[in-house]
Amino acid sequence: MISREEVERTAALAHLTLTDQELEKMTGELASILDAVSSLQEVDTSAVVPTNHAVPLENVMRRDEQKPGLSRDEAVANGPDVVQSFFRVPRIMEEE
Amino acid sequence: MKLHTLEAWSLRDLIRDGSVTSTDIVESFLDQIRARDAEIGAYITVCGEQALEAAKHSDERRREGRTLSDWDGIPAAIKDNISVKGVANTCGSHMLAQYHAPYDAHVVSLLKQAGMPILGKTNMDEFAMGSSTEFSALKTTRNPWDRQKVPGGSSGGSAAAVASHQAPWALGSDTGGSVREPAAFCGLVGIKPTYGRVSRRGLVAFASSLDQIGMLTHSVRDGAALLQLLAGHDELDSTSVRREVPSYESVLGAGASGLRVGLLGGASQQGLQPEIHEALEQAACFLADQGAEIQEHAFPLLDKAIETYYLVATAEASSNLARYDGVRYGLRVEGSDTGEMFRRTRSEGFGPEVKRRIMLGTYALSAGYYEAYYRKAQQVRTMIRDGFLELFEKVDVLLGPTTAASAFGFGEKPDPLQMYLTDIYTVPANLAGLPAIHVPVGLDHGGLPIGLQITASPFAETNALRSAAVLETFARNRGWNR
Amino acid sequence: MIIGLEIHAELSTRSKIFCSCSTAFGGEPNSRCCPVCLGLPGALPLLNETAVEYGILAGLALNCTISVESKFDRKNYFYPDLPKAYQISQYDQPLCRDGWVEFELEQELLHAGVTRVHLEEEAGKSIHSGDNILGSDYSSIDYNRAGIPLIEIVTEPDLRSPAQAKAFLEQLKRTLQYIDVSDCKMEEGSLRCDANISLRPQGGRAFGTKVEIKNLNSFRAVERALDHEVQRQRNVLETGAAVVQDTRAWNEAKGVTVSMRSKEESHDYRYFPEPDLPPLAVNQVWVEELRQSLPEMPLPKRNRIMEQYGLGRYASDFLANSAIWADFFECAAKQYGNYKVLCNWLMGDVSRVLNARQEELPQSRLTPAALVELLRLVDDEIISGSQAKDVLEEVCATGRSSKQVTADLGMEQISDEDELTAMVEEVLAAHPEQAQRCREGEERLVGYFVGQVMKLSRGQANPKRVNALLRQKLQQ
Ligand SMILES: [Mg+2]
Ligand SMILES: [Zn+2]
């Protein structure tokens, strides 16, 4: 069963802030979802290779050629805080 | 003549005869949007001017005998998670309400190259996470058959737009049923192609290994045509398959003779609305009458599909949606440092369902849980896929329900788990990467559309379309009329 | 003391690893970006084949096994310079593994194991408003660097001193430059190093806690930071306290390492297979093809040069440390047998002239053939050694042949018998008194007459020939 602390830790990893109320509700919801998905543990998957891709492909590559991308203005056009075509952010805390 | 009520093929015939112009057609749809969309809420953005401009160019081309394709001048609507250059691409979220895509999705380039005007961008569950479009942060979309009912989701806007004749056809995206379920609720044909058949480039990722762009149309014939336009290799999508695209239209008249049709018994039919169950049985009989060979098979592992799906989809989503951090695009809520800015932006920008799924996915990937949840789910996924591939050695297509019931009412599924179970019949095709088509076959006692789903082996869209065309005849015989 | 290194080297491909944007250094902020490297919604990665090849080449040069099956994974963490909030990297199936590097420190041959070499993408660049991150009110992000291909090289904890760590790193840099997969410019950040270090307390058997040091941006910093850290840890241990597991940053200006986070929290990167990229299957044929294309590595080359050309260790190191110089030497050596003279010229005057011209050998107009021609002119006494230096400069400046330059500058020595005889007769006639004393045996006056002929010929007369002719004339 997922604990409130685990929900808090998960929220921190996902960079979400939950109010006490949200945390309470989320803990309950996640608990019931995790309870439901726990039925997967019944399936014997020893020696089963996980499917990472729905369609098997390999070695999909391109040649090392340069092509124009977005113009500088296009690149920053959606930026919420752009100064001299840099994206500006507040003070960076080391090791987010 | 009410142009907007016609299927795309009929419009194509009219435009080719010279009896109407693209401008006539686009105007007719824009009129319909003006008349109906306040009530339906299908569109987030209507691109009226651009669509008329594109129609004008199409008409010029046609006059000068240099049309770009058979579909030159026929417009389409696009789900708001598929990028159209210069147009808002909100994904139904506050997070991207102000974001304008600076590039065209591959499928959008293909539509433009075919000369097709884009009518607008349609509403959806936030980041395609939902089965009713109730999770759109931006507006409510109503089911054109009954405005008290949801249109399905997450491509609810696209489904409602086509069903209410505000577009002749539309693109959606299908991660766990998001094209087929709204098609079912709105009485449309909904196609989810094989994973890798249609490029995902420009489709905002929800769950990358499950997402596939699909189409919502009035008829199987329209669906085949739109699939034909969009199917093919995109050298810039590494998961797009380099494989010849067969002619889809040519298989539509092939009938059911010799077709091996599988039915899955057991749990897969529990809890079905009686009318859907009845339709399924009748359809099987009809197919048999038409010369198909009906086989019954068991697939017990399908019981685990929904659990498998929700772990895989949310894990991938938690990573795909991490980029919404307020730095490069979209919403930013300021903070005293980047950590606070990230958390505020994400906490205010995402709605509750998106947060729930990000949380579940983050948890499923986190240290100590990866093996038990994410890896386990991907292993079960392998077993499900292998089970299907084995099954498709014996049958050409599977026939089954798309949804357990017809459209439900707003607020009827407040519990997330209950909502997740809506996708029980649609997620297996995504897990296994299979093509699947929903075909409407009639109305239930409440006057709401019901229909059935055809699933085929990877890249056997031809089998699925051929069977869907037979089902369409079956539906017509039962009195289905869109 | 055990030290392990984690090195990131940018690969010198033309375009980025997952998109076609330019990898050139510099540029206006965010001018070398596209939807892929900006992490725009809906963008998809597409792998650069050359980046894979460079990764394999690096693996082969570091004696690694190339994985038949490898794949990409997402490393999830939030940072403003990381556009997708995950880095596409390789987790449990790296491209290359189990290699080793041979290097020398004070003429001692050492080995260090290479655990793995994997491919990943570079992040963007943050420019801070203050002197450092913590003092800044805001930072400015430029994604031009985002998506440049990187290889991450992780060593075994085989290094036993800061000096070894530095020597290893220098050898690694030489190797990567040698095979031409990275320019390894530490000052441009295209080669970066993090170090893990732990001490074994005196008398103890187990090694202590591992401390990670980041931000080592020069060879000197690697050695200095590790020296400092060793001392710091010793001081901690001497007090009887324990070293705490830590990530520390090297502060170059203050010469100290500073803790970056003291929290006991380790990262949870939630690695999982990248669904947008199919796996890589590297077959034997491909690997062999690349192996064939590999040049000889610096150390074996150095040893061979010592043996084959009979050069000393210093001279051989000079040549072998750069494939370009070694190739130049070997090409010239095919046409010129005095290898020592040839090598001395390369180490001395050729290096000096190129330095003065601020040119690298490949850009220079000097060819092996031109140098050989020049050395022959000296050997044949057509020009003197000091004239040859002037000719070399002119050859490098103009690209004309040594012979032509010599002729154009009128430097050719006059060896023509008649011409020299005429000059000898002229000076003897001009100084009859001295000529007479010379005939009577005043030997030192021969030198005087040679000098007079040289003066008359403006330095071009062949002094040996003049000397012989003078003696002949004086005896008549
Ligand atoms: Mg790394
Ligand atoms: Zn790019």
mmCIF file of N, CA and C in Angstrom, chain A residues 9 13-15 52-53 57-76 83-96, chain C residues 13-17 19-20 22 28-30 33 46-50 78-79 127 133 136-141 143 260-261 267 270 273-275 277-281:
data_model
loop_
_atom_site.group_PDB
_atom_site.id
_atom_site.type_symbol
_atom_site.label_atom_id
_atom_site.label_comp_id
_atom_site.label_asym_id
_atom_site.label_seq_id
_atom_site.Cartn_x
_atom_site.Cartn_y
_atom_site.Cartn_z
ATOM 1 N N ARG A 9 7.062 11.963 -1.882
ATOM 2 C CA ARG A 9 8.350 11.768 -2.555
ATOM 3 C C ARG A 9 8.144 11.727 -4.077
ATOM 4 N N LEU A 13 9.565 14.205 -7.072
ATOM 5 C CA LEU A 13 10.239 13.756 -8.292
ATOM 6 C C LEU A 13 9.581 14.341 -9.534
ATOM 7 N N ALA A 14 8.253 14.432 -9.503
ATOM 8 C CA ALA A 14 7.502 14.922 -10.662
ATOM 9 C C ALA A 14 7.395 16.441 -10.676
ATOM 10 N N HIS A 15 7.971 17.102 -9.674
ATOM 11 C CA HIS A 15 7.886 18.550 -9.545
ATOM 12 C C HIS A 15 6.443 19.036 -9.553
ATOM 13 N N ASN A 52 9.472 -2.983 -25.508
ATOM 14 C CA ASN A 52 9.712 -1.539 -25.418
ATOM 15 C C ASN A 52 9.162 -0.811 -26.626
ATOM 16 N N HIS A 53 8.957 -1.556 -27.694
ATOM 17 C CA HIS A 53 8.428 -0.963 -28.921
ATOM 18 C C HIS A 53 7.354 -1.880 -29.479
ATOM 19 N N LEU A 57 11.763 -2.779 -34.810
ATOM 20 C CA LEU A 57 12.615 -2.108 -35.805
ATOM 21 C C LEU A 57 13.995 -2.055 -35.189
ATOM 22 N N GLU A 58 15.010 -1.859 -35.988
ATOM 23 C CA GLU A 58 16.332 -1.582 -35.417
ATOM 24 C C GLU A 58 17.161 -0.735 -36.369
ATOM 25 N N ASN A 59 18.204 -0.127 -35.813
ATOM 26 C CA ASN A 59 19.151 0.670 -36.582
ATOM 27 C C ASN A 59 18.488 1.706 -37.491
ATOM 28 N N VAL A 60 17.598 2.469 -36.926
ATOM 29 C CA VAL A 60 17.014 3.552 -37.709
ATOM 30 C C VAL A 60 17.906 4.779 -37.520
ATOM 31 N N MET A 61 18.575 5.177 -38.583
ATOM 32 C CA MET A 61 19.559 6.255 -38.463
ATOM 33 C C MET A 61 19.500 7.188 -39.670
ATOM 34 N N ARG A 62 20.078 8.358 -39.482
ATOM 35 C CA ARG A 62 20.174 9.310 -40.583
ATOM 36 C C ARG A 62 21.637 9.625 -40.834
ATOM 37 N N ARG A 63 21.897 10.173 -42.007
ATOM 38 C CA ARG A 63 23.266 10.588 -42.311
ATOM 39 C C ARG A 63 23.580 11.875 -41.569
ATOM 40 N N ASP A 64 24.850 12.065 -41.319
ATOM 41 C CA ASP A 64 25.298 13.246 -40.578
ATOM 42 C C ASP A 64 25.294 14.462 -41.493
ATOM 43 N N GLU A 65 24.114 14.992 -41.728
ATOM 44 C CA GLU A 65 24.001 16.169 -42.600
ATOM 45 C C GLU A 65 23.326 17.294 -41.836
ATOM 46 N N GLN A 66 23.810 18.485 -42.086
ATOM 47 C CA GLN A 66 23.257 19.658 -41.427
ATOM 48 C C GLN A 66 22.097 20.190 -42.249
ATOM 49 N N LYS A 67 20.996 20.497 -41.561
ATOM 50 C CA LYS A 67 19.874 21.125 -42.257
ATOM 51 C C LYS A 67 19.370 22.281 -41.416
ATOM 52 N N PRO A 68 18.811 23.287 -42.048
ATOM 53 C CA PRO A 68 18.338 24.423 -41.250
ATOM 54 C C PRO A 68 17.204 24.015 -40.315
ATOM 55 N N GLY A 69 17.221 24.531 -39.105
ATOM 56 C CA GLY A 69 16.140 24.268 -38.153
ATOM 57 C C GLY A 69 15.220 25.469 -38.097
ATOM 58 N N LEU A 70 14.903 25.913 -36.891
ATOM 59 C CA LEU A 70 14.073 27.098 -36.732
ATOM 60 C C LEU A 70 14.978 28.334 -36.756
ATOM 61 N N SER A 71 14.425 29.452 -37.171
ATOM 62 C CA SER A 71 15.186 30.690 -37.045
ATOM 63 C C SER A 71 15.248 31.014 -35.556
ATOM 64 N N ARG A 72 16.186 31.896 -35.198
ATOM 65 C CA ARG A 72 16.326 32.252 -33.791
ATOM 66 C C ARG A 72 14.998 32.799 -33.247
ATOM 67 N N ASP A 73 14.342 33.618 -34.035
ATOM 68 C CA ASP A 73 13.088 34.216 -33.563
ATOM 69 C C ASP A 73 11.991 33.168 -33.380
ATOM 70 N N GLU A 74 11.942 32.223 -34.325
ATOM 71 C CA GLU A 74 10.953 31.145 -34.182
ATOM 72 C C GLU A 74 11.243 30.315 -32.942
ATOM 73 N N ALA A 75 12.544 30.098 -32.707
ATOM 74 C CA ALA A 75 12.942 29.224 -31.593
ATOM 75 C C ALA A 75 12.481 29.780 -30.250
ATOM 76 N N VAL A 76 12.532 31.088 -30.118
ATOM 77 C CA VAL A 76 12.197 31.672 -28.815
ATOM 78 C C VAL A 76 10.794 32.288 -28.783
ATOM 79 N N VAL A 83 15.019 37.190 -23.148
ATOM 80 C CA VAL A 83 15.813 38.413 -23.145
ATOM 81 C C VAL A 83 16.980 38.233 -24.105
ATOM 82 N N GLN A 84 17.036 39.063 -25.108
ATOM 83 C CA GLN A 84 18.087 39.005 -26.125
ATOM 84 C C GLN A 84 18.259 37.585 -26.669
ATOM 85 N N SER A 85 17.129 37.003 -26.961
ATOM 86 C CA SER A 85 17.010 35.662 -27.527
ATOM 87 C C SER A 85 17.584 34.549 -26.650
ATOM 88 N N PHE A 86 17.794 34.833 -25.384
ATOM 89 C CA PHE A 86 18.021 33.780 -24.389
ATOM 90 C C PHE A 86 16.674 33.494 -23.707
ATOM 91 N N PHE A 87 16.490 32.258 -23.237
ATOM 92 C CA PHE A 87 15.368 31.968 -22.355
ATOM 93 C C PHE A 87 15.840 32.312 -20.944
ATOM 94 N N ARG A 88 15.123 33.183 -20.265
ATOM 95 C CA ARG A 88 15.570 33.572 -18.935
ATOM 96 C C ARG A 88 14.824 32.783 -17.870
ATOM 97 N N VAL A 89 15.539 32.337 -16.878
ATOM 98 C CA VAL A 89 14.919 31.611 -15.769
ATOM 99 C C VAL A 89 15.405 32.223 -14.460
ATOM 100 N N PRO A 90 14.610 32.036 -13.396
ATOM 101 C CA PRO A 90 15.071 32.549 -12.108
ATOM 102 C C PRO A 90 16.296 31.768 -11.632
ATOM 103 N N ARG A 91 16.808 32.173 -10.510
ATOM 104 C CA ARG A 91 17.989 31.564 -9.917
ATOM 105 C C ARG A 91 17.904 30.038 -9.980
ATOM 106 N N ILE A 92 19.000 29.432 -10.422
ATOM 107 C CA ILE A 92 19.019 27.968 -10.519
ATOM 108 C C ILE A 92 19.497 27.397 -9.199
ATOM 109 N N MET A 93 18.692 26.535 -8.611
ATOM 110 C CA MET A 93 19.119 25.821 -7.425
ATOM 111 C C MET A 93 19.875 24.608 -7.918
ATOM 112 N N GLU A 94 21.091 24.423 -7.445
ATOM 113 C CA GLU A 94 21.875 23.260 -7.853
ATOM 114 C C GLU A 94 21.106 21.986 -7.533
ATOM 115 N N GLU A 95 21.252 21.009 -8.407
ATOM 116 C CA GLU A 95 20.678 19.686 -8.159
ATOM 117 C C GLU A 95 19.192 19.785 -7.868
ATOM 118 N N GLU A 96 18.474 20.190 -8.876
ATOM 119 C CA GLU A 96 17.016 20.264 -8.706
ATOM 120 C C GLU A 96 16.480 18.904 -8.312
ATOM 121 N N THR C 13 30.826 15.533 -34.873
ATOM 122 C CA THR C 13 29.969 15.345 -36.045
ATOM 123 C C THR C 13 29.570 16.717 -36.575
ATOM 124 N N ARG C 14 29.052 16.729 -37.800
ATOM 125 C CA ARG C 14 28.581 17.995 -38.375
ATOM 126 C C ARG C 14 27.262 18.419 -37.735
ATOM 127 N N SER C 15 26.376 17.431 -37.551
ATOM 128 C CA SER C 15 25.047 17.756 -37.028
ATOM 129 C C SER C 15 24.861 17.090 -35.666
ATOM 130 N N LYS C 16 23.799 17.496 -34.965
ATOM 131 C CA LYS C 16 23.556 17.000 -33.607
ATOM 132 C C LYS C 16 23.175 15.520 -33.626
ATOM 133 N N ILE C 17 23.082 14.940 -32.446
ATOM 134 C CA ILE C 17 22.897 13.486 -32.397
ATOM 135 C C ILE C 17 21.486 13.061 -32.818
ATOM 136 N N CYS C 19 19.096 15.401 -34.300
ATOM 137 C CA CYS C 19 18.479 16.304 -35.263
ATOM 138 C C CYS C 19 19.570 16.841 -36.172
ATOM 139 N N SER C 20 19.185 17.622 -37.179
ATOM 140 C CA SER C 20 20.151 18.054 -38.190
ATOM 141 C C SER C 20 20.725 19.438 -37.924
ATOM 142 N N SER C 22 23.229 22.399 -36.597
ATOM 143 C CA SER C 22 24.688 22.524 -36.609
ATOM 144 C C SER C 22 25.284 22.346 -35.220
ATOM 145 N N GLU C 28 24.725 32.938 -32.393
ATOM 146 C CA GLU C 28 23.741 33.703 -31.625
ATOM 147 C C GLU C 28 22.949 32.746 -30.742
ATOM 148 N N PRO C 29 22.550 33.181 -29.553
ATOM 149 C CA PRO C 29 21.810 32.260 -28.682
ATOM 150 C C PRO C 29 20.565 31.704 -29.361
ATOM 151 N N ASN C 30 20.362 30.412 -29.232
ATOM 152 C CA ASN C 30 19.184 29.709 -29.759
ATOM 153 C C ASN C 30 19.002 29.869 -31.265
ATOM 154 N N CYS C 33 18.903 25.694 -33.404
ATOM 155 C CA CYS C 33 17.924 24.855 -32.730
ATOM 156 C C CYS C 33 16.774 24.514 -33.661
ATOM 157 N N LEU C 46 15.940 11.410 -34.162
ATOM 158 C CA LEU C 46 16.393 10.499 -35.211
ATOM 159 C C LEU C 46 17.914 10.428 -35.118
ATOM 160 N N LEU C 47 18.418 9.237 -34.938
ATOM 161 C CA LEU C 47 19.819 9.029 -34.583
ATOM 162 C C LEU C 47 20.777 9.308 -35.736
ATOM 163 N N ASN C 48 21.858 10.016 -35.399
ATOM 164 C CA ASN C 48 22.916 10.345 -36.349
ATOM 165 C C ASN C 48 23.882 9.157 -36.460
ATOM 166 N N GLU C 49 23.974 8.590 -37.649
ATOM 167 C CA GLU C 49 24.779 7.385 -37.847
ATOM 168 C C GLU C 49 26.257 7.641 -37.531
ATOM 169 N N THR C 50 26.732 8.818 -37.889
ATOM 170 C CA THR C 50 28.145 9.129 -37.651
ATOM 171 C C THR C 50 28.451 9.191 -36.152
ATOM 172 N N PHE C 78 14.962 17.166 -13.786
ATOM 173 C CA PHE C 78 14.602 18.534 -14.166
ATOM 174 C C PHE C 78 15.816 19.444 -14.068
ATOM 175 N N TYR C 79 16.077 20.164 -15.095
ATOM 176 C CA TYR C 79 17.105 21.214 -15.049
ATOM 177 C C TYR C 79 16.809 22.152 -16.218
ATOM 178 N N ILE C 127 23.935 30.742 -18.690
ATOM 179 C CA ILE C 127 24.842 31.835 -18.356
ATOM 180 C C ILE C 127 24.242 32.545 -17.151
ATOM 181 N N ILE C 133 26.545 30.331 -9.870
ATOM 182 C CA ILE C 133 25.127 29.991 -9.896
ATOM 183 C C ILE C 133 24.388 30.553 -8.685
ATOM 184 N N SER C 136 23.496 34.264 -8.460
ATOM 185 C CA SER C 136 22.768 34.877 -9.571
ATOM 186 C C SER C 136 21.310 35.103 -9.226
ATOM 187 N N ASP C 137 20.785 36.172 -9.777
ATOM 188 C CA ASP C 137 19.350 36.410 -9.635
ATOM 189 C C ASP C 137 18.593 35.637 -10.697
ATOM 190 N N TYR C 138 19.239 35.495 -11.843
ATOM 191 C CA TYR C 138 18.593 34.741 -12.924
ATOM 192 C C TYR C 138 19.685 34.174 -13.812
ATOM 193 N N SER C 139 19.293 33.235 -14.644
ATOM 194 C CA SER C 139 20.226 32.654 -15.601
ATOM 195 C C SER C 139 19.594 32.719 -16.982
ATOM 196 N N SER C 140 20.457 32.739 -18.004
ATOM 197 C CA SER C 140 19.981 32.799 -19.383
ATOM 198 C C SER C 140 20.367 31.507 -20.076
ATOM 199 N N ILE C 141 19.393 30.906 -20.763
ATOM 200 C CA ILE C 141 19.642 29.590 -21.337
ATOM 201 C C ILE C 141 19.722 29.682 -22.865
ATOM 202 N N TYR C 143 20.214 27.027 -26.082
ATOM 203 C CA TYR C 143 20.163 25.593 -26.397
ATOM 204 C C TYR C 143 20.991 25.220 -27.633
ATOM 205 N N MET C 260 28.248 20.182 -2.968
ATOM 206 C CA MET C 260 27.111 20.657 -3.763
ATOM 207 C C MET C 260 25.795 20.277 -3.117
ATOM 208 N N ARG C 261 25.765 19.136 -2.464
ATOM 209 C CA ARG C 261 24.558 18.782 -1.694
ATOM 210 C C ARG C 261 24.995 17.840 -0.599
ATOM 211 N N HIS C 267 20.011 10.599 -6.472
ATOM 212 C CA HIS C 267 19.076 10.868 -7.552
ATOM 213 C C HIS C 267 18.277 9.642 -7.919
ATOM 214 N N ARG C 270 14.923 7.449 -12.770
ATOM 215 C CA ARG C 270 13.819 6.717 -13.416
ATOM 216 C C ARG C 270 14.137 6.364 -14.870
ATOM 217 N N PRO C 273 13.550 2.461 -21.096
ATOM 218 C CA PRO C 273 13.926 2.434 -22.511
ATOM 219 C C PRO C 273 13.227 3.525 -23.317
ATOM 220 N N GLU C 274 13.978 4.224 -24.154
ATOM 221 C CA GLU C 274 13.443 5.325 -24.954
ATOM 222 C C GLU C 274 12.485 4.766 -26.017
ATOM 223 N N PRO C 275 11.180 5.034 -25.866
ATOM 224 C CA PRO C 275 10.240 4.439 -26.829
ATOM 225 C C PRO C 275 10.340 5.059 -28.230
ATOM 226 N N LEU C 277 13.060 5.601 -29.908
ATOM 227 C CA LEU C 277 14.221 5.133 -30.678
ATOM 228 C C LEU C 277 14.324 3.619 -30.647
ATOM 229 N N PRO C 278 14.265 2.991 -31.806
ATOM 230 C CA PRO C 278 14.462 1.538 -31.858
ATOM 231 C C PRO C 278 15.881 1.187 -31.420
ATOM 232 N N PRO C 279 16.102 -0.065 -31.013
ATOM 233 C CA PRO C 279 17.438 -0.445 -30.546
ATOM 234 C C PRO C 279 18.476 -0.465 -31.665
ATOM 235 N N LEU C 280 19.727 -0.509 -31.250
ATOM 236 C CA LEU C 280 20.838 -0.586 -32.197
ATOM 237 C C LEU C 280 21.336 -2.020 -32.246
ATOM 238 N N ALA C 281 21.562 -2.510 -33.425
ATOM 239 C CA ALA C 281 22.177 -3.827 -33.569
ATOM 240 C C ALA C 281 23.457 -3.615 -34.365
#
